PDB file of C-alpha atoms in Angstrom:
ATOM      1  CA  MET A 189       0.000   0.000   0.000  1.00 54.00           C
ATOM      2  CA  THR A 190       1.171   3.393  -0.819  1.00 60.00           C
ATOM      3  CA  ALA A 191       0.806   6.215   1.616  1.00 61.00           C
ATOM      4  CA  ARG A 192      -1.790   8.622   0.543  1.00 66.00           C
ATOM      5  CA  ARG A 193      -0.665  12.210   0.410  1.00 65.00           C
ATOM      6  CA  THR A 194      -2.967  14.657   2.076  1.00 65.00           C
ATOM      7  CA  ARG A 195      -3.001  18.324   1.386  1.00 60.00           C
ATOM      8  CA  PRO A 196      -2.188  20.575   4.326  1.00 56.00           C
ATOM      9  CA  VAL A 197      -5.251  22.265   5.735  1.00 55.00           C
ATOM     10  CA  ARG A 198      -5.130  25.984   5.057  1.00 55.00           C
ATOM     11  CA  ASN A 199      -6.768  28.871   6.872  1.00 54.00           C
ATOM     12  CA  VAL A 200      -7.419  26.988  10.067  1.00 52.00           C
ATOM     13  CA  ARG A 201      -8.092  29.584  12.735  1.00 49.00           C
ATOM     14  CA  THR A 202      -8.657  29.389  16.422  1.00 50.00           C
ATOM     15  CA  PRO A 203     -11.478  31.450  17.913  1.00 52.00           C
ATOM     16  CA  LEU A 204      -8.902  33.614  19.725  1.00 55.00           C
ATOM     17  CA  MET A 205      -7.348  34.782  16.487  1.00 59.00           C
ATOM     18  CA  PRO A 206      -9.520  37.358  14.711  1.00 64.00           C
ATOM     19  CA  GLY A 207      -9.622  37.679  10.969  1.00 67.00           C
ATOM     20  CA  THR A 208      -8.216  40.454   8.855  1.00 69.00           C
ATOM     21  CA  ILE A 209      -9.918  42.682   6.340  1.00 64.00           C
ATOM     22  CA  ASP A 210      -8.553  40.656   3.433  1.00 68.00           C
ATOM     23  CA  ASN A 211      -9.171  37.321   5.097  1.00 70.00           C
ATOM     24  CA  PRO A 212     -12.105  37.569   7.544  1.00 67.00           C
ATOM     25  CA  LEU A 213     -12.779  34.959  10.185  1.00 69.00           C
ATOM     26  CA  THR A 214     -16.169  34.331   8.634  1.00 70.00           C
ATOM     27  CA  LEU A 215     -17.583  35.326   5.286  1.00 67.00           C
ATOM     28  CA  ASP A 216     -21.066  35.887   6.686  1.00 71.00           C
ATOM     29  CA  PRO A 217     -21.445  39.685   7.110  1.00 67.00           C
ATOM     30  CA  ARG A 218     -23.761  39.228  10.102  1.00 70.00           C
ATOM     31  CA  ASN A 219     -21.068  37.368  12.050  1.00 72.00           C
ATOM     32  CA  GLN A 220     -18.175  39.660  11.179  1.00 65.00           C
ATOM     33  CA  ALA A 221     -16.842  42.160  13.687  1.00 63.00           C
ATOM     34  CA  PRO A 222     -18.240  45.657  13.169  1.00 63.00           C
ATOM     35  CA  MET A 223     -15.976  48.009  11.277  1.00 62.00           C
ATOM     36  CA  ASN A 224     -14.893  51.378  12.602  1.00 62.00           C
ATOM     37  CA  PRO A 225     -16.993  54.154  11.069  1.00 58.00           C
ATOM     38  CA  THR A 226     -15.542  55.927   8.079  1.00 62.00           C
ATOM     39  CA  LEU A 227     -15.207  59.686   7.819  1.00 57.00           C
ATOM     40  CA  SER A 228     -18.388  59.922   5.774  1.00 60.00           C
ATOM     41  CA  GLU A 229     -20.356  58.155   8.513  1.00 59.00           C
ATOM     42  CA  ILE A 230     -19.064  60.379  11.324  1.00 61.00           C
ATOM     43  CA  PRO A 231     -21.435  63.316  11.812  1.00 60.00           C
ATOM     44  CA  ALA A 232     -19.892  66.601  10.804  1.00 58.00           C
ATOM     45  CA  ARG A 233     -19.034  69.041  13.563  1.00 58.00           C
ATOM     46  CA  THR A 234     -20.999  72.206  13.888  1.00 56.00           C
ATOM     47  CA  SER A 235     -19.150  75.441  13.280  1.00 60.00           C
ATOM     48  CA  ASP A 236     -19.369  76.372  16.987  1.00 65.00           C
ATOM     49  CA  ASP A 237     -17.789  73.069  17.995  1.00 67.00           C
ATOM     50  CA  PHE A 238     -15.096  73.556  15.368  1.00 65.00           C
ATOM     51  CA  ALA A 239     -14.415  77.079  16.634  1.00 68.00           C
ATOM     52  CA  SER A 240     -14.085  75.875  20.222  1.00 70.00           C
ATOM     53  CA  HIS A 241     -11.782  73.081  19.056  1.00 70.00           C
ATOM     54  CA  GLN A 242      -9.618  75.565  17.153  1.00 71.00           C
ATOM     55  CA  ASN A 243      -9.676  77.939  20.102  1.00 71.00           C
ATOM     56  CA  ARG A 244      -8.543  75.129  22.392  1.00 72.00           C
ATOM     57  CA  ASN A 245      -5.703  74.316  19.979  1.00 79.00           C
ATOM     58  CA  LEU A 246      -4.718  77.986  19.848  1.00 76.00           C
ATOM     59  CA  GLU A 247      -4.746  78.159  23.659  1.00 77.00           C
ATOM     60  CA  MET A 248      -2.515  75.089  23.814  1.00 80.00           C
ATOM     61  CA  GLN A 249      -0.084  76.663  21.343  1.00 83.00           C
ATOM     62  CA  LEU A 250      -0.015  79.951  23.263  1.00 82.00           C
ATOM     63  CA  MET A 251       0.440  78.346  26.694  1.00 86.00           C
ATOM     64  CA  PRO A 252       4.271  78.574  26.695  1.00 87.00           C
ATOM     65  CA  GLU A 253       4.027  82.244  25.722  1.00 89.00           C
ATOM     66  CA  ALA A 254       1.527  82.940  28.510  1.00 88.00           C
ATOM     67  CA  LEU A 255       3.686  81.009  30.959  1.00 91.00           C
ATOM     68  CA  ALA A 256       6.770  83.011  29.948  1.00 91.00           C
ATOM     69  CA  ARG A 257       4.808  86.259  30.279  1.00 91.00           C
ATOM     70  CA  ALA A 258       3.606  85.303  33.767  1.00 93.00           C
ATOM     71  CA  HIS A 259       7.146  84.293  34.726  1.00 95.00           C
ATOM     72  CA  MET A 260       8.538  87.629  33.547  1.00 95.00           C
ATOM     73  CA  GLN A 261       5.834  89.541  35.457  1.00 95.00           C
ATOM     74  CA  GLN A 262       6.724  87.569  38.583  1.00 96.00           C
ATOM     75  CA  ARG A 263      10.423  88.325  38.123  1.00 97.00           C
ATOM     76  CA  LEU A 264       9.701  92.035  37.552  1.00 96.00           C
ATOM     77  CA  TYR A 265       7.589  92.110  40.724  1.00 96.00           C
ATOM     78  CA  GLU A 266      10.371  90.399  42.700  1.00 97.00           C
ATOM     79  CA  ALA A 267      13.000  92.799  41.314  1.00 97.00           C
ATOM     80  CA  GLU A 268      10.856  95.836  42.202  1.00 97.00           C
ATOM     81  CA  HIS A 269      10.276  94.422  45.688  1.00 97.00           C
ATOM     82  CA  GLU A 270      14.031  93.888  46.084  1.00 97.00           C
ATOM     83  CA  ARG A 271      14.753  97.480  44.961  1.00 97.00           C
ATOM     84  CA  ARG A 272      12.220  98.842  47.464  1.00 97.00           C
ATOM     85  CA  SER A 273      13.720  96.834  50.310  1.00 97.00           C
ATOM     86  CA  VAL A 274      17.261  97.985  49.402  1.00 98.00           C
ATOM     87  CA  ARG A 275      16.069 101.621  49.293  1.00 98.00           C
ATOM     88  CA  LEU A 276      14.323 101.203  52.651  1.00 98.00           C
ATOM     89  CA  LEU A 277      17.466  99.748  54.247  1.00 98.00           C
ATOM     90  CA  ALA A 278      19.580 102.598  52.851  1.00 98.00           C
ATOM     91  CA  ALA A 279      17.070 105.179  54.122  1.00 98.00           C
ATOM     92  CA  ARG A 280      17.081 103.643  57.613  1.00 98.00           C
ATOM     93  CA  ARG A 281      20.891 103.585  57.622  1.00 98.00           C
ATOM     94  CA  LEU A 282      21.022 107.259  56.594  1.00 98.00           C
ATOM     95  CA  GLN A 283      18.406 108.128  59.220  1.00 98.00           C
ATOM     96  CA  ARG A 284      20.491 106.504  61.993  1.00 98.00           C
ATOM     97  CA  ARG A 285      23.592 108.329  60.751  1.00 98.00           C
ATOM     98  CA  ALA A 286      21.683 111.626  60.767  1.00 98.00           C
ATOM     99  CA  GLU A 287      20.395 110.976  64.298  1.00 98.00           C
ATOM    100  CA  ARG A 288      23.938 110.282  65.541  1.00 98.00           C
ATOM    101  CA  ALA A 289      25.187 113.467  63.870  1.00 97.00           C
ATOM    102  CA  SER A 290      22.322 115.386  65.476  1.00 97.00           C
ATOM    103  CA  LEU A 291      23.220 114.016  68.924  1.00 97.00           C
ATOM    104  CA  ARG A 292      26.886 114.972  68.394  1.00 97.00           C
ATOM    105  CA  ALA A 293      25.842 118.483  67.387  1.00 97.00           C
ATOM    106  CA  ARG A 294      23.622 118.820  70.498  1.00 96.00           C
ATOM    107  CA  ARG A 295      26.432 117.644  72.743  1.00 96.00           C
ATOM    108  CA  ALA A 296      28.872 120.036  71.103  1.00 96.00           C
ATOM    109  CA  LEU A 297      26.374 122.906  71.537  1.00 95.00           C
ATOM    110  CA  ALA A 298      25.755 121.962  75.167  1.00 94.00           C
ATOM    111  CA  MET A 299      29.505 121.848  75.852  1.00 94.00           C
ATOM    112  CA  ALA A 300      29.957 125.248  74.199  1.00 94.00           C
ATOM    113  CA  VAL A 301      27.132 126.773  76.270  1.00 94.00           C
ATOM    114  CA  MET A 302      28.475 125.312  79.517  1.00 90.00           C
ATOM    115  CA  GLN A 303      31.946 126.775  79.072  1.00 84.00           C
TER     116      GLN A 303
END
């Protein structure tokens, strides 16, 4: 007896392995997995929705600029605050110096009057 050659079985699929578009798991359209909707099936956006979407994109693009602007304003505020504090310290130092000079002048005047 000669051994009978059998053809290899092709396209054997397990239920875990889904089909592809070219080679679906089943040819029956009712049993096929639903397709993702195409662009023509997606409802068109209204102009207001489109405007808000564009506005949101514009806001996202301008965020680094707004962040840099806020950062610069903060740095300007800190620099101005630092300048004010330096001026205040200098004014207090000059005031103490003037008070000491005033006391020296009073003492000198008192000594001159007493002699």
